[in-house]
CSV table of C-alpha atoms in Angstrom, one decimal:
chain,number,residue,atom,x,y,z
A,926,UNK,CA,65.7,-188.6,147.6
A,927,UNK,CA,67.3,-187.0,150.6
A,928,UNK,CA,67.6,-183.5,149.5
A,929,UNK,CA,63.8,-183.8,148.2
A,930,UNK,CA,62.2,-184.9,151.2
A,931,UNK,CA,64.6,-181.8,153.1
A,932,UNK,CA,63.4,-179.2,150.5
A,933,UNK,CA,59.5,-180.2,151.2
A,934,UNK,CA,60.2,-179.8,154.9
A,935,UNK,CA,61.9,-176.4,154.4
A,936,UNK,CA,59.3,-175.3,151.8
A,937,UNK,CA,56.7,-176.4,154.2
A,938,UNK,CA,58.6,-174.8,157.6
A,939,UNK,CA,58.5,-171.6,155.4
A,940,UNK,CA,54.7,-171.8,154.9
A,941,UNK,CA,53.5,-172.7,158.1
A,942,UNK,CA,55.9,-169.0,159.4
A,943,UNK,CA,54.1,-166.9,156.8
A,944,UNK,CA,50.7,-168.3,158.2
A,945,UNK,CA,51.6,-168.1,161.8
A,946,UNK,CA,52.4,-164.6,160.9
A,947,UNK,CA,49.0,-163.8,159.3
A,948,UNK,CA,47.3,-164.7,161.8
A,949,UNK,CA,48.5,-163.1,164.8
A,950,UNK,CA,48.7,-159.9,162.7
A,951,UNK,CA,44.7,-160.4,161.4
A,952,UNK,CA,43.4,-160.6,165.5
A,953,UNK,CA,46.4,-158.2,166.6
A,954,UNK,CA,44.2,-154.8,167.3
A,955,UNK,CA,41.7,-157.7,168.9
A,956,UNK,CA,43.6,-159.0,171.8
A,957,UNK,CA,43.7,-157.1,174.9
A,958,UNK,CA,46.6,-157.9,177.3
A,959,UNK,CA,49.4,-156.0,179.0
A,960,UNK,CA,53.4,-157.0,179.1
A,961,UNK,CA,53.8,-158.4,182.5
A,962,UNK,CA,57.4,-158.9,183.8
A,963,UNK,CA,57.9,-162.1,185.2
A,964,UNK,CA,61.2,-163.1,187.6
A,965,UNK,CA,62.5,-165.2,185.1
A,966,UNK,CA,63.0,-162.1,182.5
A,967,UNK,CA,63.1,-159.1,185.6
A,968,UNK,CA,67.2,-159.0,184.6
A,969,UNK,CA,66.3,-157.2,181.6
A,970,UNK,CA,67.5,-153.7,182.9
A,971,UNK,CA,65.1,-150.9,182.5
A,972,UNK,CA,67.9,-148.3,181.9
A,973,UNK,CA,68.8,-150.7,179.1
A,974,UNK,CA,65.6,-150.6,177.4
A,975,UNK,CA,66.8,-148.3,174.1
A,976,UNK,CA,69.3,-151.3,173.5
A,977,UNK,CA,67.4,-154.4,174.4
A,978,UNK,CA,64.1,-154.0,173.7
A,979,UNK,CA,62.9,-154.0,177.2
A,980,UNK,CA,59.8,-152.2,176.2
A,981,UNK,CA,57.4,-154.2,174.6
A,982,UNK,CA,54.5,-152.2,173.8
A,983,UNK,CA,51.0,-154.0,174.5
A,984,UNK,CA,49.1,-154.8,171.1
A,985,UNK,CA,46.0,-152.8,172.6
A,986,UNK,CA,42.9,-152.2,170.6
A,987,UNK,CA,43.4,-148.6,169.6
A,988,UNK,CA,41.5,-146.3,171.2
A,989,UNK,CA,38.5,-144.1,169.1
A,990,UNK,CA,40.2,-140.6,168.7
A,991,UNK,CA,37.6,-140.2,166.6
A,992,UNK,CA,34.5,-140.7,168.5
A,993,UNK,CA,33.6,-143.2,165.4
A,994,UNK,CA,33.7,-147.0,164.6
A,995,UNK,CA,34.6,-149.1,162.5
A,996,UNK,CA,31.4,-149.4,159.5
A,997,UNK,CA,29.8,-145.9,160.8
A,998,UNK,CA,29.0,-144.2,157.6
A,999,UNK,CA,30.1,-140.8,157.7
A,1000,UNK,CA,31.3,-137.8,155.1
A,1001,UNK,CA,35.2,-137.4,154.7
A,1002,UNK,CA,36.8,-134.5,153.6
A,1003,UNK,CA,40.2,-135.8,151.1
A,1004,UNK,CA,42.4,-133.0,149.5
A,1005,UNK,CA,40.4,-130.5,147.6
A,1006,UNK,CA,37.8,-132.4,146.9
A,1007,UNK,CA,34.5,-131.7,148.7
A,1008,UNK,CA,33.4,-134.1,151.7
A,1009,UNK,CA,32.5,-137.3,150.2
A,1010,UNK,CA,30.3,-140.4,151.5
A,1011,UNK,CA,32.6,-143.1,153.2
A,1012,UNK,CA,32.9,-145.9,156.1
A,1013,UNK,CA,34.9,-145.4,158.8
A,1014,UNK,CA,37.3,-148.2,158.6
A,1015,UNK,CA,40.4,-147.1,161.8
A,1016,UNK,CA,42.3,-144.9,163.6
A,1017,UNK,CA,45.5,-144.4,162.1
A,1018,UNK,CA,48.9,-144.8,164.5
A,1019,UNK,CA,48.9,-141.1,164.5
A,1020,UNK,CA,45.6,-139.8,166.4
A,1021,UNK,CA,45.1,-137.0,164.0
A,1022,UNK,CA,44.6,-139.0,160.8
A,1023,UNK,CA,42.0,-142.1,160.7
A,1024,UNK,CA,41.7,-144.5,157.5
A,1025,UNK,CA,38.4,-144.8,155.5
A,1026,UNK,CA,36.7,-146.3,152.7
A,1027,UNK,CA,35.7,-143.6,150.1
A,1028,UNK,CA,32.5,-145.1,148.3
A,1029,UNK,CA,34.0,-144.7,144.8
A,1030,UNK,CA,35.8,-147.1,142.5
A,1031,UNK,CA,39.1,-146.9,143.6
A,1032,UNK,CA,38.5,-147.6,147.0
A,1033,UNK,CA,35.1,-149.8,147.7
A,1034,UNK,CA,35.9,-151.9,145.0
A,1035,UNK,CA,39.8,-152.6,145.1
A,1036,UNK,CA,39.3,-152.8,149.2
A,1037,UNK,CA,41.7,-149.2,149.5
A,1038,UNK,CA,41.4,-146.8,152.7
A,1039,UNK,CA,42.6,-143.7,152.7
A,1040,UNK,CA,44.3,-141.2,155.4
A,1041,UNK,CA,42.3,-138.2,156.2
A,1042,UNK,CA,42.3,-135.8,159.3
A,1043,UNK,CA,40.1,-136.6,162.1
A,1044,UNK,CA,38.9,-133.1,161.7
A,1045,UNK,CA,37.4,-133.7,158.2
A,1046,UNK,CA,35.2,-136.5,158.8
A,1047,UNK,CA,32.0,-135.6,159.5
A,1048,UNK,CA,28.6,-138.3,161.1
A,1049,UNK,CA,26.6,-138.8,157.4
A,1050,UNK,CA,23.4,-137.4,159.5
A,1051,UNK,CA,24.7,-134.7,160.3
A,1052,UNK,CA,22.8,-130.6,160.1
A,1053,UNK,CA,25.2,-130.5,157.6
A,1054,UNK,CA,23.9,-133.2,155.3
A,1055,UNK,CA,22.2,-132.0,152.5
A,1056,UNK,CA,24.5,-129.0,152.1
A,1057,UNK,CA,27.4,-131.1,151.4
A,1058,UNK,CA,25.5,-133.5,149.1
A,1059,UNK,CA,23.9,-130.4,147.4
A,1060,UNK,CA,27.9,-129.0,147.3
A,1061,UNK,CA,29.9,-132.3,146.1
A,1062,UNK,CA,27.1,-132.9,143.4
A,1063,UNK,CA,27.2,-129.3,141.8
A,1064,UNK,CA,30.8,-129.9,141.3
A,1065,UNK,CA,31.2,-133.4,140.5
A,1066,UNK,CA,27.8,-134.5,139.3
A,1067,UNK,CA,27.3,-138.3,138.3
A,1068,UNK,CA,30.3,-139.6,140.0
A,1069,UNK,CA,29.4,-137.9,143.3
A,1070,UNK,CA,25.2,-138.9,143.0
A,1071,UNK,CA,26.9,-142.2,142.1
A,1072,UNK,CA,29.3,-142.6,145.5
A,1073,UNK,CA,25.3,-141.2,147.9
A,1074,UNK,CA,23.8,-144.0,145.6
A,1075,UNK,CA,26.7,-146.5,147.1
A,1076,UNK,CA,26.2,-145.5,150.9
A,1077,UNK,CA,22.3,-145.9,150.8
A,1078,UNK,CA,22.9,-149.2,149.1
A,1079,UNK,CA,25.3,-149.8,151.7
A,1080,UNK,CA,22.5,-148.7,154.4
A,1081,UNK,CA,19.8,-150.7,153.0
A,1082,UNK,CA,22.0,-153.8,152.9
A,1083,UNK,CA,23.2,-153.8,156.5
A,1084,UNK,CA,19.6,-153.2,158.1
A,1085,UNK,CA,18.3,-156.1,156.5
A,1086,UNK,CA,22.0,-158.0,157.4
A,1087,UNK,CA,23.5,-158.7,153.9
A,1088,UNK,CA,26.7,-156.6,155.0
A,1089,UNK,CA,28.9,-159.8,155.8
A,1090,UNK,CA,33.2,-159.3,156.0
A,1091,UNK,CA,32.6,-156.1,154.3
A,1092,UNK,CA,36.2,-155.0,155.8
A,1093,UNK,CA,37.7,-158.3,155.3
A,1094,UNK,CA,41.1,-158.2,153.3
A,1095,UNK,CA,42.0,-154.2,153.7
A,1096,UNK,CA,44.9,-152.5,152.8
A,1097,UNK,CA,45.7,-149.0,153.4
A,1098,UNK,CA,46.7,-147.4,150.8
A,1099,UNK,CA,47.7,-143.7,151.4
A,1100,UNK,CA,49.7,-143.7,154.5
A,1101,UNK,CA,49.3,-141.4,157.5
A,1102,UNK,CA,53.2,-140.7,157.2
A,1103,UNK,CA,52.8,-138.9,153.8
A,1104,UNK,CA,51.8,-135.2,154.6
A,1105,UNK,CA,49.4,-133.1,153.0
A,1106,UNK,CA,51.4,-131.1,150.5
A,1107,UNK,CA,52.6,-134.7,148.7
A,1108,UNK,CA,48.6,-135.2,148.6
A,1109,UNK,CA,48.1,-132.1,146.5
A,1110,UNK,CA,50.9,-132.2,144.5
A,1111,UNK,CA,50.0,-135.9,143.3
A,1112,UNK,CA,46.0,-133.9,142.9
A,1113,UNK,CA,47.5,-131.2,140.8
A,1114,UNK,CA,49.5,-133.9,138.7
A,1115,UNK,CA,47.1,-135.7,137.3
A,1116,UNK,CA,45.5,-135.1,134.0
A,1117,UNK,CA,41.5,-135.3,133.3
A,1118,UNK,CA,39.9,-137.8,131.2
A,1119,UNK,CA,38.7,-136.0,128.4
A,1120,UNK,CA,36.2,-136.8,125.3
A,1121,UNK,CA,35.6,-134.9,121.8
A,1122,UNK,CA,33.6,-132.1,123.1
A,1123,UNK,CA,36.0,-131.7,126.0
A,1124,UNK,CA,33.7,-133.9,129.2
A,1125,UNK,CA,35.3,-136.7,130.6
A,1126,UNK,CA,34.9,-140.7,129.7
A,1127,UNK,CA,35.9,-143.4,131.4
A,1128,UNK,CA,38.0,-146.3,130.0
A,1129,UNK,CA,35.3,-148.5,128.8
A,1130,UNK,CA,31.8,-147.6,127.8
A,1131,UNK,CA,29.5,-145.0,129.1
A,1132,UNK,CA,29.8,-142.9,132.1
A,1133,UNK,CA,27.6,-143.9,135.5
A,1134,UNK,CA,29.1,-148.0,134.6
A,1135,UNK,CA,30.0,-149.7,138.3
A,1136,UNK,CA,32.3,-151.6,136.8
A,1137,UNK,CA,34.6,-148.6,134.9
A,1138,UNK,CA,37.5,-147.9,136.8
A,1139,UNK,CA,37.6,-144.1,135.4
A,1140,UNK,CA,34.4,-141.9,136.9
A,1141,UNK,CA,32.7,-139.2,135.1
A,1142,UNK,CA,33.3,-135.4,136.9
A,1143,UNK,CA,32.3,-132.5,136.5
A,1144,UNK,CA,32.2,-131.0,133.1
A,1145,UNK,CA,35.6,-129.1,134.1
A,1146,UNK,CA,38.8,-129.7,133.7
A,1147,UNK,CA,39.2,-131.0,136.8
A,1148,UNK,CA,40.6,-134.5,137.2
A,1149,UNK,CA,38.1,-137.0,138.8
A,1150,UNK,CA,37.8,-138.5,142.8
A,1151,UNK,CA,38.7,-141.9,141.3
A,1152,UNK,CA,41.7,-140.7,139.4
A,1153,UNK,CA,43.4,-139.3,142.4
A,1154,UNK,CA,42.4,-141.9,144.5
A,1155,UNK,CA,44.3,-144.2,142.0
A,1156,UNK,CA,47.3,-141.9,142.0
A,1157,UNK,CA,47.6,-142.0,145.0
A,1158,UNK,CA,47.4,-146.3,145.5
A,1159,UNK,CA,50.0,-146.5,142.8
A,1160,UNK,CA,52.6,-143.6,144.5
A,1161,UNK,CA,52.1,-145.1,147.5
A,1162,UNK,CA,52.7,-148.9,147.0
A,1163,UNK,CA,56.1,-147.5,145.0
A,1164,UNK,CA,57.0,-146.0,148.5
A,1165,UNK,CA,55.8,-149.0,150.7
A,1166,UNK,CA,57.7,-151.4,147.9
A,1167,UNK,CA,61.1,-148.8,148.3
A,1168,UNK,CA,61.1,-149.0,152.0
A,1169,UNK,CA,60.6,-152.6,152.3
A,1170,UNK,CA,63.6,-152.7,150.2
A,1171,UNK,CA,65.6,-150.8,152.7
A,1172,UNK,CA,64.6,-152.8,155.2
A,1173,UNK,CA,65.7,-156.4,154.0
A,1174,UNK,CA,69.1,-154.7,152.9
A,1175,UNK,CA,69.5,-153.6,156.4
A,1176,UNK,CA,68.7,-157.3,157.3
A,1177,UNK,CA,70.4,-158.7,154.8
A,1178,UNK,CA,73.9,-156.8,155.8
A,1179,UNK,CA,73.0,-157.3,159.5
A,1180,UNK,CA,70.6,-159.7,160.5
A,1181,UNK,CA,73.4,-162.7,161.1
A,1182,UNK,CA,74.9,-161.0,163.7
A,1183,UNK,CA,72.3,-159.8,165.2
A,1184,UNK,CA,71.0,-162.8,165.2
A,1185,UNK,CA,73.8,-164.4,166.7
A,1186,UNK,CA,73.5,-161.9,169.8
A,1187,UNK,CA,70.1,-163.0,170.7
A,1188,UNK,CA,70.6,-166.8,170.7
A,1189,UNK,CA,73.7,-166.5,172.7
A,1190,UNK,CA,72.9,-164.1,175.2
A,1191,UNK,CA,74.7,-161.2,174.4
A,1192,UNK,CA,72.0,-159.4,173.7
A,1193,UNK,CA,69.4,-158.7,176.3
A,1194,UNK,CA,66.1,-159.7,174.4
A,1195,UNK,CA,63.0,-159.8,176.4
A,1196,UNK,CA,61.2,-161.8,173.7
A,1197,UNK,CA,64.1,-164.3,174.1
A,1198,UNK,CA,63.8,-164.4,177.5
A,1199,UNK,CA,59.9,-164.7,177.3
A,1200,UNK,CA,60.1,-167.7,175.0
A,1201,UNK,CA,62.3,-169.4,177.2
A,1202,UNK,CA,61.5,-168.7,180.5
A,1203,UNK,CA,58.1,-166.3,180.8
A,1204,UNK,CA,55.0,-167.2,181.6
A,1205,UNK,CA,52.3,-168.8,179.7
A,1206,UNK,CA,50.9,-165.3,178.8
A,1207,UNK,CA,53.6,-163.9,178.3
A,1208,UNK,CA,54.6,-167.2,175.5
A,1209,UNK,CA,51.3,-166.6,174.4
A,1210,UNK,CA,51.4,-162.7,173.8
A,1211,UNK,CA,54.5,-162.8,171.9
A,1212,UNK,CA,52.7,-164.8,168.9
A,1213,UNK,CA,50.7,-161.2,169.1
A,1214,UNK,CA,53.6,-159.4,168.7
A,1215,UNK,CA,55.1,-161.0,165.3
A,1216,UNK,CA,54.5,-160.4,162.2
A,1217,UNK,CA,56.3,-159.1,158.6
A,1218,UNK,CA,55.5,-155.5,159.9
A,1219,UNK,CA,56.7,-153.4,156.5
A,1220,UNK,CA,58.2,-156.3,154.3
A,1221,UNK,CA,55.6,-156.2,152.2
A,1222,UNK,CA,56.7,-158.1,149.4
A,1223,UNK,CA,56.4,-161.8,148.7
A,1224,UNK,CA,59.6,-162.6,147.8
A,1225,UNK,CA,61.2,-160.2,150.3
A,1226,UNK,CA,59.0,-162.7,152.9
A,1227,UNK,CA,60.8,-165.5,151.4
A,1228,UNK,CA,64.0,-164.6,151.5
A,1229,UNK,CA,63.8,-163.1,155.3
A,1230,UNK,CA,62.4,-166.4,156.2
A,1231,UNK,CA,64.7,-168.3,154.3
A,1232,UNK,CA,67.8,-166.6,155.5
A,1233,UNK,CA,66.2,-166.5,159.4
A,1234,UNK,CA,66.2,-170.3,159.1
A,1235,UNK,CA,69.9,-170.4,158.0
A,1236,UNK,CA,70.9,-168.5,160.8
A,1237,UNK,CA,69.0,-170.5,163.6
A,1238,UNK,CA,70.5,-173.6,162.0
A,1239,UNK,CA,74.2,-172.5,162.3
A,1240,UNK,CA,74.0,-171.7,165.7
A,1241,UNK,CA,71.3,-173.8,167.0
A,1242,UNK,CA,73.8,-176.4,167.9
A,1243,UNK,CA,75.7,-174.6,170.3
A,1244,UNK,CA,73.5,-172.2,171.5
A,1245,UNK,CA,69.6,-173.4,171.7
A,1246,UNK,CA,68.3,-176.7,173.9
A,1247,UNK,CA,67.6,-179.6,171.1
A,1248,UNK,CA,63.6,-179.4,171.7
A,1249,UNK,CA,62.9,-175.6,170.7
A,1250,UNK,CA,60.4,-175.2,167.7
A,1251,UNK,CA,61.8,-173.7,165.3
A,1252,UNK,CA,58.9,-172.0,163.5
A,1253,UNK,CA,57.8,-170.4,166.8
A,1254,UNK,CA,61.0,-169.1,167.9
A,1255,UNK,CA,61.9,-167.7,164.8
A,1256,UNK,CA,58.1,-166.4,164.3
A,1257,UNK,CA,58.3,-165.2,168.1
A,1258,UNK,CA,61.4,-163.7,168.5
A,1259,UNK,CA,64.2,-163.6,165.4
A,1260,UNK,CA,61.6,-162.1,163.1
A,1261,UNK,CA,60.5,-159.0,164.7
A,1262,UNK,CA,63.9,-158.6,166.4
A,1263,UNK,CA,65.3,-157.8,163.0
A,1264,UNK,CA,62.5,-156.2,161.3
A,1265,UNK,CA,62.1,-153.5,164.6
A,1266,UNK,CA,66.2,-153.2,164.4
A,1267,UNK,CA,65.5,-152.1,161.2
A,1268,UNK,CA,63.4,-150.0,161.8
A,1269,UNK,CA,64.9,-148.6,164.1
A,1270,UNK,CA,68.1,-147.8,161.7
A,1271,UNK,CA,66.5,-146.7,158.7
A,1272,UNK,CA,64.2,-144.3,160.4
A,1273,UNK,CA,66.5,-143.7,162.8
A,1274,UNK,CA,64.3,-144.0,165.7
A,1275,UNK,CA,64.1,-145.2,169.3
A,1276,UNK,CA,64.0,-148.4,170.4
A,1277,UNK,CA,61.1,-147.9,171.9
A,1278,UNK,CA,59.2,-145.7,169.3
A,1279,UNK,CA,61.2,-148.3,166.2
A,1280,UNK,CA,58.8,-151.3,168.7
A,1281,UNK,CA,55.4,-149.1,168.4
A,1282,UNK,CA,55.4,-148.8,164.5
A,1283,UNK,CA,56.5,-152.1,164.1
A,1284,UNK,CA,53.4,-152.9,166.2
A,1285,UNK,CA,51.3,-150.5,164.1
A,1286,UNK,CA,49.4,-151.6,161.1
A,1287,UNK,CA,51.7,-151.1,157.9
């Protein structure tokens, strides 16, 4: 009965860290505030910051690079294909790329953005406007009529405020990281859907269906928006699942020690020292500063949470005052300690560049 009642607790420490770590990461971009040094953790030496993690970066609300917001309907210009309607979702980490939702299958309906170039996004009233409609329909017919069909829909809806948590649950799927040359590689890769009499069909039924994953084209051999689009979701979760990998072996291999380091001291760690001895704001930021980052898979969460809670637990005893909580330090402060560290190895970066992409959205 014991051992029951201590797997319950563990299984429900476990839950309350992956919801903890949610939620700061949902209201992150949302919550503007500034690391202040307090006296309590002004020992940290600034020369020491590569080593230490002196520099915290503040979890700022990115700045429009852009000159749009978020749900602006605007034209985007992705690989060779010709500028297509979208919504403007975010900025990406790098301020020459921002992150949209394409209205076609692939991306409105399985909640996907997509990297483009700042440059290649266009207002949707612009001069311009009935040029590039006129231009993306002659080549792509029914699926392009079919994504202007989606925006005024889209339009119509929000004036008359039936637009509710249109961005809610978004994942990006083509990362700014992945240059322009993988992007048409992947575009020249992929093979048309074809029919009988040589057009394209979609998967099930007849072309012009919402509810097809496959778009009809043009009558060329060309492959569809949707099918690159799709390409690139699936390449890029393969690379986003690969790296996580890396990460948790890192972790796995190092973590322990590392570990160790913090809660004993030998480490300079300003989010220990925060926890412990900052101010209120400062407590409070660091819940803003947490997060799985790029572990991305559930059971990879598991395990790093599982073998986080081993390690505080061995050297708790000697090495932590009796009344800590133990989700919030390890949500606070192990977590991202190890996740930036490895960051910081595998891309063999900075400490203080390995803090900002940790801080980035993944």
């Amino acid at each position: 009965m014991v051992k029951r009642k201590k797997k319950k607790k563990d299984a429900s420490t476990t839950n309350e860290l992956k919801k903890s770590s949610t939620d700061a990461s949902a209201t992150t971009s949302e919550i503007p505030c500034t690391p202040t040094r307090s006296n309590s953790s002004s020992s940290i030496s600034s020369n020491n910051s590569d080593s230490d993690g002196d520099f915290l970066p503040s979890p700022l609300k990115r700045k429009r690079e852009s000159g749009f917001e978020q749900g602006d309907l605007v034209f985007a210009k992705f690989n060779k294909f010709p500028y297509w309607p979208a919504l403007f979702h975010s900025n990406c980490p790098k301020k020459k790329k921002a992150n949209v939702y394409f209205f076609d299958y692939a991306s409105l309906e399985n909640k996907k953005t997509f990297a483009v170039s700042v440059k290649s996004i266009k207002p949707y009233r612009c001069a311009e406007k009935s040029d590039l409609i006129a231009s993306g329909t002659e080549k792509y017919k029914e699926e392009y009529s079919s994504g202007v069909e989606r925006a005024l829909d889209y339009l119509q809806k929000r004036a008359v405020g039936k637009v509710h948590n249109f961005f809610e649950d978004v994942e990006t799927t083509v990362s700014e990281e992945e240059d322009q040359s993988e992007h048409e590689e992947d575009l020249n890769n992929v093979e048309p859907i074809k029919t009988q009499n040589g057009g394209r069909r979609s998967d099930e039924g007849e072309a012009g269906n919402e509810s097809e994953p496959e778009s009809v084209a043009s009558a060329s051999n060309k492959p569809s928006f949707t099918s690159v689009l799709n390409a690139m979701e699936k390449k890029s979760k393969k690379k986003k699942k690969n790296m996580s990998t890396k990460y948790m072996n890192y972790i796995l291999l190092n973590g322990k020690d590392l570990t160790h380091e913090i809660m004993s001291g030998r480490l300079k760690c300003a989010r220990h020292d925060w926890f412990f001895y900052g101010s209120q704001k400062e407590k409070n930021q660091l819940k803003y500063m947490a997060g799985f980052g790029p572990i991305s898979t559930e059971n990879e969460i598991d395990k790093l949470i599982e073998k986080l809670k081993d390690w505080y637990t061995e050297y708790r005893k000697t090495l932590i005052p009796k009344n800590v909580n133990v989700i919030s330090y390890i949500h606070d402060v192990l977590m991202p300690e190890v996740i930036v560290a490895s960051i910081r190895c595998v891309k063999r970066l900075s400490r203080q560049k390995a803090e900002k992409r940790f801080l980035e959205p993944w």
